[in-house]
PDB file of N, CA, C and O in Angstrom:
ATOM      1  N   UNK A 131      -7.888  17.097   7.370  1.00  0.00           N
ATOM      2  CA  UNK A 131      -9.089  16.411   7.810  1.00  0.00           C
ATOM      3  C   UNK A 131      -8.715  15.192   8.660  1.00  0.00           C
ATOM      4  O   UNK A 131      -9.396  14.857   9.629  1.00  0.00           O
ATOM      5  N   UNK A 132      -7.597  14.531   8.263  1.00  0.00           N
ATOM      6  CA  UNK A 132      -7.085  13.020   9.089  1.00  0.00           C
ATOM      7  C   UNK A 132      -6.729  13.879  10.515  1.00  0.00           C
ATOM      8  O   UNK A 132      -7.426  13.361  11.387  1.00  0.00           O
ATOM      9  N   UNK A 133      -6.125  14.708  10.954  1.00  0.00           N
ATOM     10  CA  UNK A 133      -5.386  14.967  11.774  1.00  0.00           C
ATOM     11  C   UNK A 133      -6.824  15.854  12.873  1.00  0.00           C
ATOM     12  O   UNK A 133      -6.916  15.938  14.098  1.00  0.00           O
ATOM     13  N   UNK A 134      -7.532  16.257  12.023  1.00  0.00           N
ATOM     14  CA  UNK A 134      -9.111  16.424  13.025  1.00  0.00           C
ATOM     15  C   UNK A 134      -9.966  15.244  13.660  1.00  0.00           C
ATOM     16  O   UNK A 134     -10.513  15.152  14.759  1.00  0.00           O
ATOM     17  N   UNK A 135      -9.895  14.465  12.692  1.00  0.00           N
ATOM     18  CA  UNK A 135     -10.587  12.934  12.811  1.00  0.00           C
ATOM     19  C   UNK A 135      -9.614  12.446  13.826  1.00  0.00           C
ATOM     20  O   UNK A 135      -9.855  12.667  15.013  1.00  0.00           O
ATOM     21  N   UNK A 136      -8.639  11.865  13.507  1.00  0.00           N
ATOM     22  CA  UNK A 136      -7.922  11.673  15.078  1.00  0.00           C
ATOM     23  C   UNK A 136      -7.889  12.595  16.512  1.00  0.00           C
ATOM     24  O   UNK A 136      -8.100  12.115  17.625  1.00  0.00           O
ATOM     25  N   UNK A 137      -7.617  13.846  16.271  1.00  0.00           N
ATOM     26  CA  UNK A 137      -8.288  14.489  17.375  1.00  0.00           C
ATOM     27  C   UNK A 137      -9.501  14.566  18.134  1.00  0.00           C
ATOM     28  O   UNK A 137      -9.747  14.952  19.277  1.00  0.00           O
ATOM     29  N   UNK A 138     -10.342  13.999  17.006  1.00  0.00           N
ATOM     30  CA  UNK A 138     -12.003  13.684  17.437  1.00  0.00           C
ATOM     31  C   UNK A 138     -12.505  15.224  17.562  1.00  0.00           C
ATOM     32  O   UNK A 138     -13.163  15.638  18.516  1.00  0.00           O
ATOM     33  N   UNK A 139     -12.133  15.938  16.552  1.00  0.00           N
ATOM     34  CA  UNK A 139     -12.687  17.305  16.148  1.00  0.00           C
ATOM     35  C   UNK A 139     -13.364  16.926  15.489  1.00  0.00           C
ATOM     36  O   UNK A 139     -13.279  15.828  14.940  1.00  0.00           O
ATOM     37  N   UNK A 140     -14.450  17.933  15.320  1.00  0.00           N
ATOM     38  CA  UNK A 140     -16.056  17.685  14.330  1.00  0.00           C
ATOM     39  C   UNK A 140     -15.164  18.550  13.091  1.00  0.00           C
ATOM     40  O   UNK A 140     -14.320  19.405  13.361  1.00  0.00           O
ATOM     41  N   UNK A 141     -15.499  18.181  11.852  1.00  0.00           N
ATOM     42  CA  UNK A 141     -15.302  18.627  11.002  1.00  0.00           C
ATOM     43  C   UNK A 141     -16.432  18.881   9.791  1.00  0.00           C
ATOM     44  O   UNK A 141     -17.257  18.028   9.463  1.00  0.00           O
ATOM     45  N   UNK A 142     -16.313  20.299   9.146  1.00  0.00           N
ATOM     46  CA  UNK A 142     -16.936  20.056   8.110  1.00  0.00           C
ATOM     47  C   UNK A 142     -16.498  20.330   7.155  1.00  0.00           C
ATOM     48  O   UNK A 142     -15.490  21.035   7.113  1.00  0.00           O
ATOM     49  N   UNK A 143     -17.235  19.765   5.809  1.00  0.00           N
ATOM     50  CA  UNK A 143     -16.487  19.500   4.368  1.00  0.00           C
ATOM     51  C   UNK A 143     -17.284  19.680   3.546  1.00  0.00           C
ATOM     52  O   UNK A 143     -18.498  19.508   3.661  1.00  0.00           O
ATOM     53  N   UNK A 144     -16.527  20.158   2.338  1.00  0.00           N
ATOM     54  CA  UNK A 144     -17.464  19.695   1.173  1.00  0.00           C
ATOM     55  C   UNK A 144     -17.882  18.450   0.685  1.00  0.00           C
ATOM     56  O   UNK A 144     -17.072  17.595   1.041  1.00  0.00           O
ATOM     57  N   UNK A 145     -18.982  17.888  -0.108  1.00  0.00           N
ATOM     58  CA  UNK A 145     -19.483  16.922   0.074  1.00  0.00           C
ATOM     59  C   UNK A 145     -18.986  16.140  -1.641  1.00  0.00           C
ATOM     60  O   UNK A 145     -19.343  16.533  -2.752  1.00  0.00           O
ATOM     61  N   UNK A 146     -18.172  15.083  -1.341  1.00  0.00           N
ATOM     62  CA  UNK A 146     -17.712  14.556  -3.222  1.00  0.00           C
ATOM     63  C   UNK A 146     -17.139  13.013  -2.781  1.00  0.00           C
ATOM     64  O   UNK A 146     -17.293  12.360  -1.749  1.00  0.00           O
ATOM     65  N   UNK A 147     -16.638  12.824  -3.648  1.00  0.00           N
ATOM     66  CA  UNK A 147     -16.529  10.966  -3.425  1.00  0.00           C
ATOM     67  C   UNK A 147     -15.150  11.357  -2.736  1.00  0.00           C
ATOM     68  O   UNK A 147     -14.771  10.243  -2.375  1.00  0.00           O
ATOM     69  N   UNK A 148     -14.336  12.097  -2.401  1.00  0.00           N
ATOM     70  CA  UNK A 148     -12.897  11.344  -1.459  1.00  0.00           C
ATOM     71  C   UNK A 148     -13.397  11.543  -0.343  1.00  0.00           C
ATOM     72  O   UNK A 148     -13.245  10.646   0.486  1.00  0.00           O
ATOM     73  N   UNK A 149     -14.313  13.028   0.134  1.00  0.00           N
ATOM     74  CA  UNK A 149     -14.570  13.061   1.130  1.00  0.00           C
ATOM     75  C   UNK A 149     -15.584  12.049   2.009  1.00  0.00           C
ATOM     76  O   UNK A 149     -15.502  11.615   3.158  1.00  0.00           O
ATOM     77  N   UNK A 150     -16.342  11.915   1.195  1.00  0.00           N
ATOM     78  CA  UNK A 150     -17.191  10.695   1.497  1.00  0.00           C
ATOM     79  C   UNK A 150     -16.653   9.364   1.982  1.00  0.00           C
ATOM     80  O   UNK A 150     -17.045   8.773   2.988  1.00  0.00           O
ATOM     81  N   UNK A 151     -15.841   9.019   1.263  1.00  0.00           N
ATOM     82  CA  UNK A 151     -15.088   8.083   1.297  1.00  0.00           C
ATOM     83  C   UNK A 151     -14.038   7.900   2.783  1.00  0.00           C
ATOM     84  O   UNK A 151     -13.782   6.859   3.387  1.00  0.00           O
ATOM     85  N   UNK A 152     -13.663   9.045   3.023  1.00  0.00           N
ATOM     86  CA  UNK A 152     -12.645   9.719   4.070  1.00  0.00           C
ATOM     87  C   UNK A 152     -13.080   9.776   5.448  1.00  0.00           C
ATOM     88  O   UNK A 152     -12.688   9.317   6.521  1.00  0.00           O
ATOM     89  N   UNK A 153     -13.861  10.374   5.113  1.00  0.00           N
ATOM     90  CA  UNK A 153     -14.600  10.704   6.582  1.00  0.00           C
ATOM     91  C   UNK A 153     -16.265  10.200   7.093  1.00  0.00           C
ATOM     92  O   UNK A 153     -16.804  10.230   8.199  1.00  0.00           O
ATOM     93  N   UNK A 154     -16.751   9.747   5.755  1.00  0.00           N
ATOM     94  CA  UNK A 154     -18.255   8.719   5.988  1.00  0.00           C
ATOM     95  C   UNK A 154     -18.692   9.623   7.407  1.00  0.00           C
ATOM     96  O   UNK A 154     -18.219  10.736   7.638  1.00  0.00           O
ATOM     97  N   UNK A 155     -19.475   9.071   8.117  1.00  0.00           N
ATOM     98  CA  UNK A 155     -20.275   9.791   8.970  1.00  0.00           C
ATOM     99  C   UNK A 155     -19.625  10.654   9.947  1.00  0.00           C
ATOM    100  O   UNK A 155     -20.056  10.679  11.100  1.00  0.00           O
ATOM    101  N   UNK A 156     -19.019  11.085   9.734  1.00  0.00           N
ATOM    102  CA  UNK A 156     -17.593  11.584  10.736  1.00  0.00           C
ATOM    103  C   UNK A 156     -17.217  13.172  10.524  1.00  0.00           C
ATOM    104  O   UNK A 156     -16.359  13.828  11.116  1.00  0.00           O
ATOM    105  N   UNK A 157     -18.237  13.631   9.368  1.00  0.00           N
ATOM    106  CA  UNK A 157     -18.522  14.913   9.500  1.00  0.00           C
ATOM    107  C   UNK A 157     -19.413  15.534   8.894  1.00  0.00           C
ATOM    108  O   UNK A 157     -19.958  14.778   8.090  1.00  0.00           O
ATOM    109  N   UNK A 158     -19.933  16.786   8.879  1.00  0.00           N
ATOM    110  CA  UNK A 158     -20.854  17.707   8.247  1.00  0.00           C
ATOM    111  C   UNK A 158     -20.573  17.835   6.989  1.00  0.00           C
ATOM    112  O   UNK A 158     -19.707  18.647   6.664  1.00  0.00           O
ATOM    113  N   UNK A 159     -21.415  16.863   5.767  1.00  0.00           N
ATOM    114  CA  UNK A 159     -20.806  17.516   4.376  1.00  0.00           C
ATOM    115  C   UNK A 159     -21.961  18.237   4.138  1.00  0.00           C
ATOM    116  O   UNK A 159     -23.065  18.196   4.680  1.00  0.00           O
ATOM    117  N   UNK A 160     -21.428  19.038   3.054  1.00  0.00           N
ATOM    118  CA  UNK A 160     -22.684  20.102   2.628  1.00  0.00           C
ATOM    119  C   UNK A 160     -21.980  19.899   0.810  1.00  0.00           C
ATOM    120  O   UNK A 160     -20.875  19.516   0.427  1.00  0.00           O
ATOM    121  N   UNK A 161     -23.008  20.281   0.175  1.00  0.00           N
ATOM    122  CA  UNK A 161     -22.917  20.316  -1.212  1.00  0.00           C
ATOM    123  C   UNK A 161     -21.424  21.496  -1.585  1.00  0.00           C
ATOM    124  O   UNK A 161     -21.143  22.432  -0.836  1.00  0.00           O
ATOM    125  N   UNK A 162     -20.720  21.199  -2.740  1.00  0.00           N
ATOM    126  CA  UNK A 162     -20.043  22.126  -3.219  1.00  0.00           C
ATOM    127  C   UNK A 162     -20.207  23.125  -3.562  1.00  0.00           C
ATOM    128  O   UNK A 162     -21.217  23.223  -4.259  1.00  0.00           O
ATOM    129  N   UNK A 163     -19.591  24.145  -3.391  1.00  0.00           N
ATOM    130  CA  UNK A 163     -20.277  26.117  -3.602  1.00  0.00           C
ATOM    131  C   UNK A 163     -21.525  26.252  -2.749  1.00  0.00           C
ATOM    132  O   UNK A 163     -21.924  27.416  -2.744  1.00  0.00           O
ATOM    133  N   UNK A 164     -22.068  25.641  -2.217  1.00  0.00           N
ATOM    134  CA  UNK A 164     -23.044  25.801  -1.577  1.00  0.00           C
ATOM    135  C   UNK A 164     -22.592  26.953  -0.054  1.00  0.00           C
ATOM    136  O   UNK A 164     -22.699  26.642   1.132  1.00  0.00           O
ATOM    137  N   UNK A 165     -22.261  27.838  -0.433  1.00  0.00           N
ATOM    138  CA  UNK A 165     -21.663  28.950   0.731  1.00  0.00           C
ATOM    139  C   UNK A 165     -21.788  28.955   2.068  1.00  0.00           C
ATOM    140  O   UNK A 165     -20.962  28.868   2.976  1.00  0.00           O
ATOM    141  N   UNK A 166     -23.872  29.165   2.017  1.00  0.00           N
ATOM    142  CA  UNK A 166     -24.820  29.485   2.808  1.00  0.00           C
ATOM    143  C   UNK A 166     -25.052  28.001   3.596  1.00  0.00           C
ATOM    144  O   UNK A 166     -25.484  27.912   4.745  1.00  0.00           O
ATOM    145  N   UNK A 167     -24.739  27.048   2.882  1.00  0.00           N
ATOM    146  CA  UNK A 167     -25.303  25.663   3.683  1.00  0.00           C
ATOM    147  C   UNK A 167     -23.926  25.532   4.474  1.00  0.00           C
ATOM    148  O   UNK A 167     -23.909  25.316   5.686  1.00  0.00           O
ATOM    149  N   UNK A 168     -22.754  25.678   3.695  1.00  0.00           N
ATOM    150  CA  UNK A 168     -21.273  25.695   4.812  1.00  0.00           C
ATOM    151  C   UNK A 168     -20.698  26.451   5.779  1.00  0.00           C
ATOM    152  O   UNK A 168     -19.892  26.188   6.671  1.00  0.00           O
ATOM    153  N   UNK A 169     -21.364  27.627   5.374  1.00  0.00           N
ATOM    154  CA  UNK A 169     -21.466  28.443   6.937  1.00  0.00           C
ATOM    155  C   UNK A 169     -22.618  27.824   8.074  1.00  0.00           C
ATOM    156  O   UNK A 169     -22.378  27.730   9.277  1.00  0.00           O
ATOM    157  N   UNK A 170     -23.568  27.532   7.595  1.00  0.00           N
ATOM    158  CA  UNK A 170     -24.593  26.863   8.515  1.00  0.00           C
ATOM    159  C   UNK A 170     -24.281  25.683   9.449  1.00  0.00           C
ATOM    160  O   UNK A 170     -24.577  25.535  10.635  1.00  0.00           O
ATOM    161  N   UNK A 171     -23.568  24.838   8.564  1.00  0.00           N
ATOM    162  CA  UNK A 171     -23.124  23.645   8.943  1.00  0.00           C
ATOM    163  C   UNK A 171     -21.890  24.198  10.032  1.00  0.00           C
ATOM    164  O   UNK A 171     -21.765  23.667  11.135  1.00  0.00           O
ATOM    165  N   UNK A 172     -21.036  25.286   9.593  1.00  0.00           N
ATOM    166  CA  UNK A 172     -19.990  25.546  10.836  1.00  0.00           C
ATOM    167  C   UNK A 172     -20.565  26.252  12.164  1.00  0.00           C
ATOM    168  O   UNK A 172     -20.101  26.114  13.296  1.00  0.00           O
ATOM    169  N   UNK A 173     -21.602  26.987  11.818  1.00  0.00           N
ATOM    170  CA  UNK A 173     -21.956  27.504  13.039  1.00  0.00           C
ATOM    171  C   UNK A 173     -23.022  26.196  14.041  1.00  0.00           C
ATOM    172  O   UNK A 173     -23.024  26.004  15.257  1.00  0.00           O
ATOM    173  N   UNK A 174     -23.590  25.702  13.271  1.00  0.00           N
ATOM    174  CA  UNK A 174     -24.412  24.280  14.002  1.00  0.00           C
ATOM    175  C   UNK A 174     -23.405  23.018  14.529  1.00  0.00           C
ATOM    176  O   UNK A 174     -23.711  21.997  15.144  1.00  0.00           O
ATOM    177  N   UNK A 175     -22.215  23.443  14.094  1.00  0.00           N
ATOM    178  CA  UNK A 175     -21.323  22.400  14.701  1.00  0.00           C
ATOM    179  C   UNK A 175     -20.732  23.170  16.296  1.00  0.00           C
ATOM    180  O   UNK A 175     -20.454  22.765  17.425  1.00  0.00           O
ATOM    181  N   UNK A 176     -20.754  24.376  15.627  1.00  0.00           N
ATOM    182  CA  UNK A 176     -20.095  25.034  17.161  1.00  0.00           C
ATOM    183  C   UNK A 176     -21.363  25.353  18.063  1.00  0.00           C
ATOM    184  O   UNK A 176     -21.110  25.610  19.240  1.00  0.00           O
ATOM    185  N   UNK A 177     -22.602  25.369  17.696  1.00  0.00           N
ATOM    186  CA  UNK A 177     -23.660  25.481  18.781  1.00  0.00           C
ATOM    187  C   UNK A 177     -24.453  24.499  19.062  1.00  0.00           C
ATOM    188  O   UNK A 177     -25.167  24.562  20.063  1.00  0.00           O
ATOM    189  N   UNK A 178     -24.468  23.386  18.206  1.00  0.00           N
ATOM    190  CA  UNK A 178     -25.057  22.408  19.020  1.00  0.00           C
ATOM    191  C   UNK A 178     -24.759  21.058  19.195  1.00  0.00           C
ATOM    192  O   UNK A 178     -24.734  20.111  18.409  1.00  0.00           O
ATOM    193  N   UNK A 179     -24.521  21.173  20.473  1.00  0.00           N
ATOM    194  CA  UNK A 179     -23.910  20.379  21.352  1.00  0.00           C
ATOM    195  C   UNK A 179     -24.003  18.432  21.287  1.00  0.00           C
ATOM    196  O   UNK A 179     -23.343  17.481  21.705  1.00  0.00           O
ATOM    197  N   UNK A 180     -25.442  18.706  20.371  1.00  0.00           N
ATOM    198  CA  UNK A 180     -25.405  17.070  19.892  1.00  0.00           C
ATOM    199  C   UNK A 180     -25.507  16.784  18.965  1.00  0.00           C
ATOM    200  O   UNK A 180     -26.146  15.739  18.839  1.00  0.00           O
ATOM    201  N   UNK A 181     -24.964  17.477  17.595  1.00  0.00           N
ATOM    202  CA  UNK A 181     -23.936  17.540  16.388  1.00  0.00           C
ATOM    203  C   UNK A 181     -22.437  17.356  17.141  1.00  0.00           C
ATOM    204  O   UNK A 181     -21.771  16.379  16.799  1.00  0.00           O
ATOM    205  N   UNK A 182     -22.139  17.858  17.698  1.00  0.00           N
ATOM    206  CA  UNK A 182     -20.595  18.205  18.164  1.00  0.00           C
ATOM    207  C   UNK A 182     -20.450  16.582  18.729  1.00  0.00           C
ATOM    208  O   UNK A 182     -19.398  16.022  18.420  1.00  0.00           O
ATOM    209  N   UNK A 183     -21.075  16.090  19.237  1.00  0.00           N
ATOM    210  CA  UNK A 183     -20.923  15.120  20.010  1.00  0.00           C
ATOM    211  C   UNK A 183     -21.411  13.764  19.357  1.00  0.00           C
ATOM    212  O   UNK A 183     -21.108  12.761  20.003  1.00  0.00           O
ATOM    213  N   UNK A 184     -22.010  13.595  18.362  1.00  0.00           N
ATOM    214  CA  UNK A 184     -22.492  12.275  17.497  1.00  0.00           C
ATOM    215  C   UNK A 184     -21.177  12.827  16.274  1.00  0.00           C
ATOM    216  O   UNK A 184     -20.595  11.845  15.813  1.00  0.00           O
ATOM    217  N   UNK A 185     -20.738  13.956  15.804  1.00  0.00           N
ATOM    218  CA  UNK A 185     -19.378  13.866  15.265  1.00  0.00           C
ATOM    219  C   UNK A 185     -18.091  13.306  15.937  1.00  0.00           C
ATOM    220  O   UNK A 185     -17.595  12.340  15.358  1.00  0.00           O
ATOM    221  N   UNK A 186     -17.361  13.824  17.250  1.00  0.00           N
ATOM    222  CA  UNK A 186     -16.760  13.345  17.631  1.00  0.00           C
ATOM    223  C   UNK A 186     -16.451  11.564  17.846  1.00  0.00           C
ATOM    224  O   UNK A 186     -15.516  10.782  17.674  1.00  0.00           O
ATOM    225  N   UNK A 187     -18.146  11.523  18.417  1.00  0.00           N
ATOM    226  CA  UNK A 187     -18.376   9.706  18.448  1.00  0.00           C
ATOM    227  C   UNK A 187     -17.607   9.282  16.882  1.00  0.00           C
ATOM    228  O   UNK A 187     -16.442   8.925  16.706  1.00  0.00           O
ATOM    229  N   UNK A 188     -18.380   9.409  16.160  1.00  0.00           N
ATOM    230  CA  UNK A 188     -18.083   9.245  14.897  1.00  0.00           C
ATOM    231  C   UNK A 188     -16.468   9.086  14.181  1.00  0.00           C
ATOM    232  O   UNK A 188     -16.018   8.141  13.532  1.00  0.00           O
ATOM    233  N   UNK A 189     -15.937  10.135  14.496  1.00  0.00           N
ATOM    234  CA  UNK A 189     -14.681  10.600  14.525  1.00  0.00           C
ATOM    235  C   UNK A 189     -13.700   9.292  15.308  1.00  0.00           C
ATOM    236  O   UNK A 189     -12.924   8.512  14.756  1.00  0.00           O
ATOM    237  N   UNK A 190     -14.034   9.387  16.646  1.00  0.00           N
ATOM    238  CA  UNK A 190     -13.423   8.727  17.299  1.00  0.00           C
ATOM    239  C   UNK A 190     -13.267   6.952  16.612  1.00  0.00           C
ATOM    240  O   UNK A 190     -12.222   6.329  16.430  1.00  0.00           O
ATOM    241  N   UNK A 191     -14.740   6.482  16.341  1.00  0.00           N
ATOM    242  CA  UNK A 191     -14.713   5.390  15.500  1.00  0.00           C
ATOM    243  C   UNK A 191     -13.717   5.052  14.387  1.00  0.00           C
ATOM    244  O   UNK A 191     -12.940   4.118  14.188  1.00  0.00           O
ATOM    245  N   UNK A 192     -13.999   6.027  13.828  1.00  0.00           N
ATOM    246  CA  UNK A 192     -13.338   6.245  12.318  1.00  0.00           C
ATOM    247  C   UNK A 192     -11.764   5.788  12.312  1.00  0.00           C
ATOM    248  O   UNK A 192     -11.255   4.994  11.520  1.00  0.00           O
ATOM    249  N   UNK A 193     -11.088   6.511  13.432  1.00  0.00           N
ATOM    250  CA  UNK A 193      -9.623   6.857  13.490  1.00  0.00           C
ATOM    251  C   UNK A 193      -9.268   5.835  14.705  1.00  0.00           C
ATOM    252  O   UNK A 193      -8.177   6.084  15.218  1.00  0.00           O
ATOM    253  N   UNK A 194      -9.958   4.756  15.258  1.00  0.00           N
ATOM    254  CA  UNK A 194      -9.601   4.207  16.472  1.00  0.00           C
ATOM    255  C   UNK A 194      -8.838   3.068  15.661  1.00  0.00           C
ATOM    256  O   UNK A 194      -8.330   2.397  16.560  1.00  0.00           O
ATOM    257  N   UNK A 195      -8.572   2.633  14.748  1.00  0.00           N
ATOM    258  CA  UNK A 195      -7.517   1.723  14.379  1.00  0.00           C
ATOM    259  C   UNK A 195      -6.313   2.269  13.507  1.00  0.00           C
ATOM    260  O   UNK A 195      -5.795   1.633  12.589  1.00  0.00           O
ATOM    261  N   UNK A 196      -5.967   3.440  13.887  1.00  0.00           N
ATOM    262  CA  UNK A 196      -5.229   3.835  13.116  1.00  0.00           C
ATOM    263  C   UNK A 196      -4.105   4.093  14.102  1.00  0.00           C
ATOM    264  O   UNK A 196      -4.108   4.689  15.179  1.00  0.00           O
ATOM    265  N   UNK A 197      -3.129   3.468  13.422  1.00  0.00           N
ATOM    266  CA  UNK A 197      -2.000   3.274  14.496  1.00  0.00           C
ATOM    267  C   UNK A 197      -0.527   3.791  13.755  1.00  0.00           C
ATOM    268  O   UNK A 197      -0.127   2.822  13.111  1.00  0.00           O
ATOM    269  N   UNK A 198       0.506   5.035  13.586  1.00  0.00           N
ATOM    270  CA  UNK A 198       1.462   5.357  13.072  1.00  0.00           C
ATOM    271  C   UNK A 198       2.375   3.945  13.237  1.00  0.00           C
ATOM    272  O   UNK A 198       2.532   3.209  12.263  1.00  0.00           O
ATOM    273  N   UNK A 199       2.719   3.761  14.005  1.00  0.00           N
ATOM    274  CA  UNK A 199       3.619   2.664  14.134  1.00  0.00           C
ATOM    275  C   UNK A 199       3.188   1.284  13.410  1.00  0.00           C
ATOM    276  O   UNK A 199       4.078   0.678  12.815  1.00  0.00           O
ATOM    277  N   UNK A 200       1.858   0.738  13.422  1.00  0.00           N
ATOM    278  CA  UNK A 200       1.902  -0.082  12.406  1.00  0.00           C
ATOM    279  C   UNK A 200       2.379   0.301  10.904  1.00  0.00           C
ATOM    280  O   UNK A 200       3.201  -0.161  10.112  1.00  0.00           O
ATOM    281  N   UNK A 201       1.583   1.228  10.906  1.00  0.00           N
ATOM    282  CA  UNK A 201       1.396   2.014   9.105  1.00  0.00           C
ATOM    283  C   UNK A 201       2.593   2.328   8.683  1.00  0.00           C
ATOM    284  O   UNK A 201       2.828   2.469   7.483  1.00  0.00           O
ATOM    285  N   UNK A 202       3.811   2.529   9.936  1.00  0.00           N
ATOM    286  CA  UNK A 202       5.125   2.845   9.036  1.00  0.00           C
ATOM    287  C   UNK A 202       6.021   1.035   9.095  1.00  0.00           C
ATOM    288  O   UNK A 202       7.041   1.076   8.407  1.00  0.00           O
ATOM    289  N   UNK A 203       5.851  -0.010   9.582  1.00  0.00           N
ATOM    290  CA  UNK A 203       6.356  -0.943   9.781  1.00  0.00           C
ATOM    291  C   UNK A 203       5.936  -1.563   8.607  1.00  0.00           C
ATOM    292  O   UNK A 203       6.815  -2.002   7.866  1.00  0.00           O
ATOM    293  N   UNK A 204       4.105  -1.756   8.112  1.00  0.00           N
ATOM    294  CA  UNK A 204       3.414  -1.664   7.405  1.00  0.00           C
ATOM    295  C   UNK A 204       4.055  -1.614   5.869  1.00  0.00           C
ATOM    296  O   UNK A 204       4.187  -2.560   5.092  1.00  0.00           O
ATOM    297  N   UNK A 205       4.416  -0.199   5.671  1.00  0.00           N
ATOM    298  CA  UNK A 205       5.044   0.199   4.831  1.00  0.00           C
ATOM    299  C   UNK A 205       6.628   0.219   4.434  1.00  0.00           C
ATOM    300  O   UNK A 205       7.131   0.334   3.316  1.00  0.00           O
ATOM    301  N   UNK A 206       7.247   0.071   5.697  1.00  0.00           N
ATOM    302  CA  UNK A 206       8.487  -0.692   5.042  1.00  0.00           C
ATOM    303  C   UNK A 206       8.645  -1.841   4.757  1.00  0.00           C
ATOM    304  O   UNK A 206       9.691  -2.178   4.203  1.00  0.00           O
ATOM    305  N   UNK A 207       7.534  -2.879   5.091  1.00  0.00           N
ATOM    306  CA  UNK A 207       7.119  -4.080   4.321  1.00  0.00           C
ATOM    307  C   UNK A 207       6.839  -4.336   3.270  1.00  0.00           C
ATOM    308  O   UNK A 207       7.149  -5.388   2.710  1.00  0.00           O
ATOM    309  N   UNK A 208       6.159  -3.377   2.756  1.00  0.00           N
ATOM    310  CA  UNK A 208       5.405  -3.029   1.367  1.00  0.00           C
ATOM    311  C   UNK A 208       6.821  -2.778   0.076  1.00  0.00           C
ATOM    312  O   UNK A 208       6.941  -3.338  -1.014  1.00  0.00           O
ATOM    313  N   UNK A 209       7.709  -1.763   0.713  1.00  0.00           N
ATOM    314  CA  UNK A 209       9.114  -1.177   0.127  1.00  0.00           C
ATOM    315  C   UNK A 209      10.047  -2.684  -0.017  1.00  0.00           C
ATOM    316  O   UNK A 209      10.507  -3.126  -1.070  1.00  0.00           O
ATOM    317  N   UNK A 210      10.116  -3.033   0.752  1.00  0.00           N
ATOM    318  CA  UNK A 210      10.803  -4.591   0.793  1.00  0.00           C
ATOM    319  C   UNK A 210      10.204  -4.992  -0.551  1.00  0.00           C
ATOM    320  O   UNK A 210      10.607  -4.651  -1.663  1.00  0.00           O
ATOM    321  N   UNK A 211       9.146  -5.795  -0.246  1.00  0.00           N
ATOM    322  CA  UNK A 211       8.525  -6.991  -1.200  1.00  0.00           C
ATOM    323  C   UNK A 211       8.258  -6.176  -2.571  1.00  0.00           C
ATOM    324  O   UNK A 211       7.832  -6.751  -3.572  1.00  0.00           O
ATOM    325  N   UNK A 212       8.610  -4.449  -2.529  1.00  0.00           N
ATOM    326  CA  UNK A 212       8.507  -4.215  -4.139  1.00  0.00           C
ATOM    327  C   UNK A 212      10.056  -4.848  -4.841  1.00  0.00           C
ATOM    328  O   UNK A 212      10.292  -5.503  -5.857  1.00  0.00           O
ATOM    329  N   UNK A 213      11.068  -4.197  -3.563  1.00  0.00           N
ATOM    330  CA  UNK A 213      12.437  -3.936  -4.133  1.00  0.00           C
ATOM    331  C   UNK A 213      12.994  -5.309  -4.169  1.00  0.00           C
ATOM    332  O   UNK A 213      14.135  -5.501  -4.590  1.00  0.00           O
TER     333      UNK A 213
END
């Protein structure tokens, strides 16, 4: 799901607290087991064009401060001040 969200792919998901948490407006959740609502949600992402495009926005938001190179500098900071 991170690696769609940075791509600024629409994604859809099942709907529970990580995902929520994860991706907040940034994709199509639909209820769990809910089959018929998650096929719906995939085919309305691939046909209409302003779902596809208030996701991406979304998407793009989401993942625009996310930077590998901080997050690993970041984290060998973190490894330091444990050790």
């Amino acid at each position: 799901v991170r690696h769609a969200l940075l791509l600024s792919k629409p994604v859809v998901a099942n709907r529970n607290a990580q995902s929520e948490v994860l991706v907040g407006a940034a994709a199509y959740l639909v209820e769990e087991g809910d089959n018929r609502s998650f096929g719906a949600a995939m085919i309305t992402v691939v046909v209409d064009e302003a779902v596809q495009a208030k996701l991406q926005a979304e998407a793009r938001k989401l993942s625009a401060g996310w930077d590998s190179r901080r997050f690993q500098q970041d984290l060998v900071e973190l490894y330091r001040k444990v050790n």
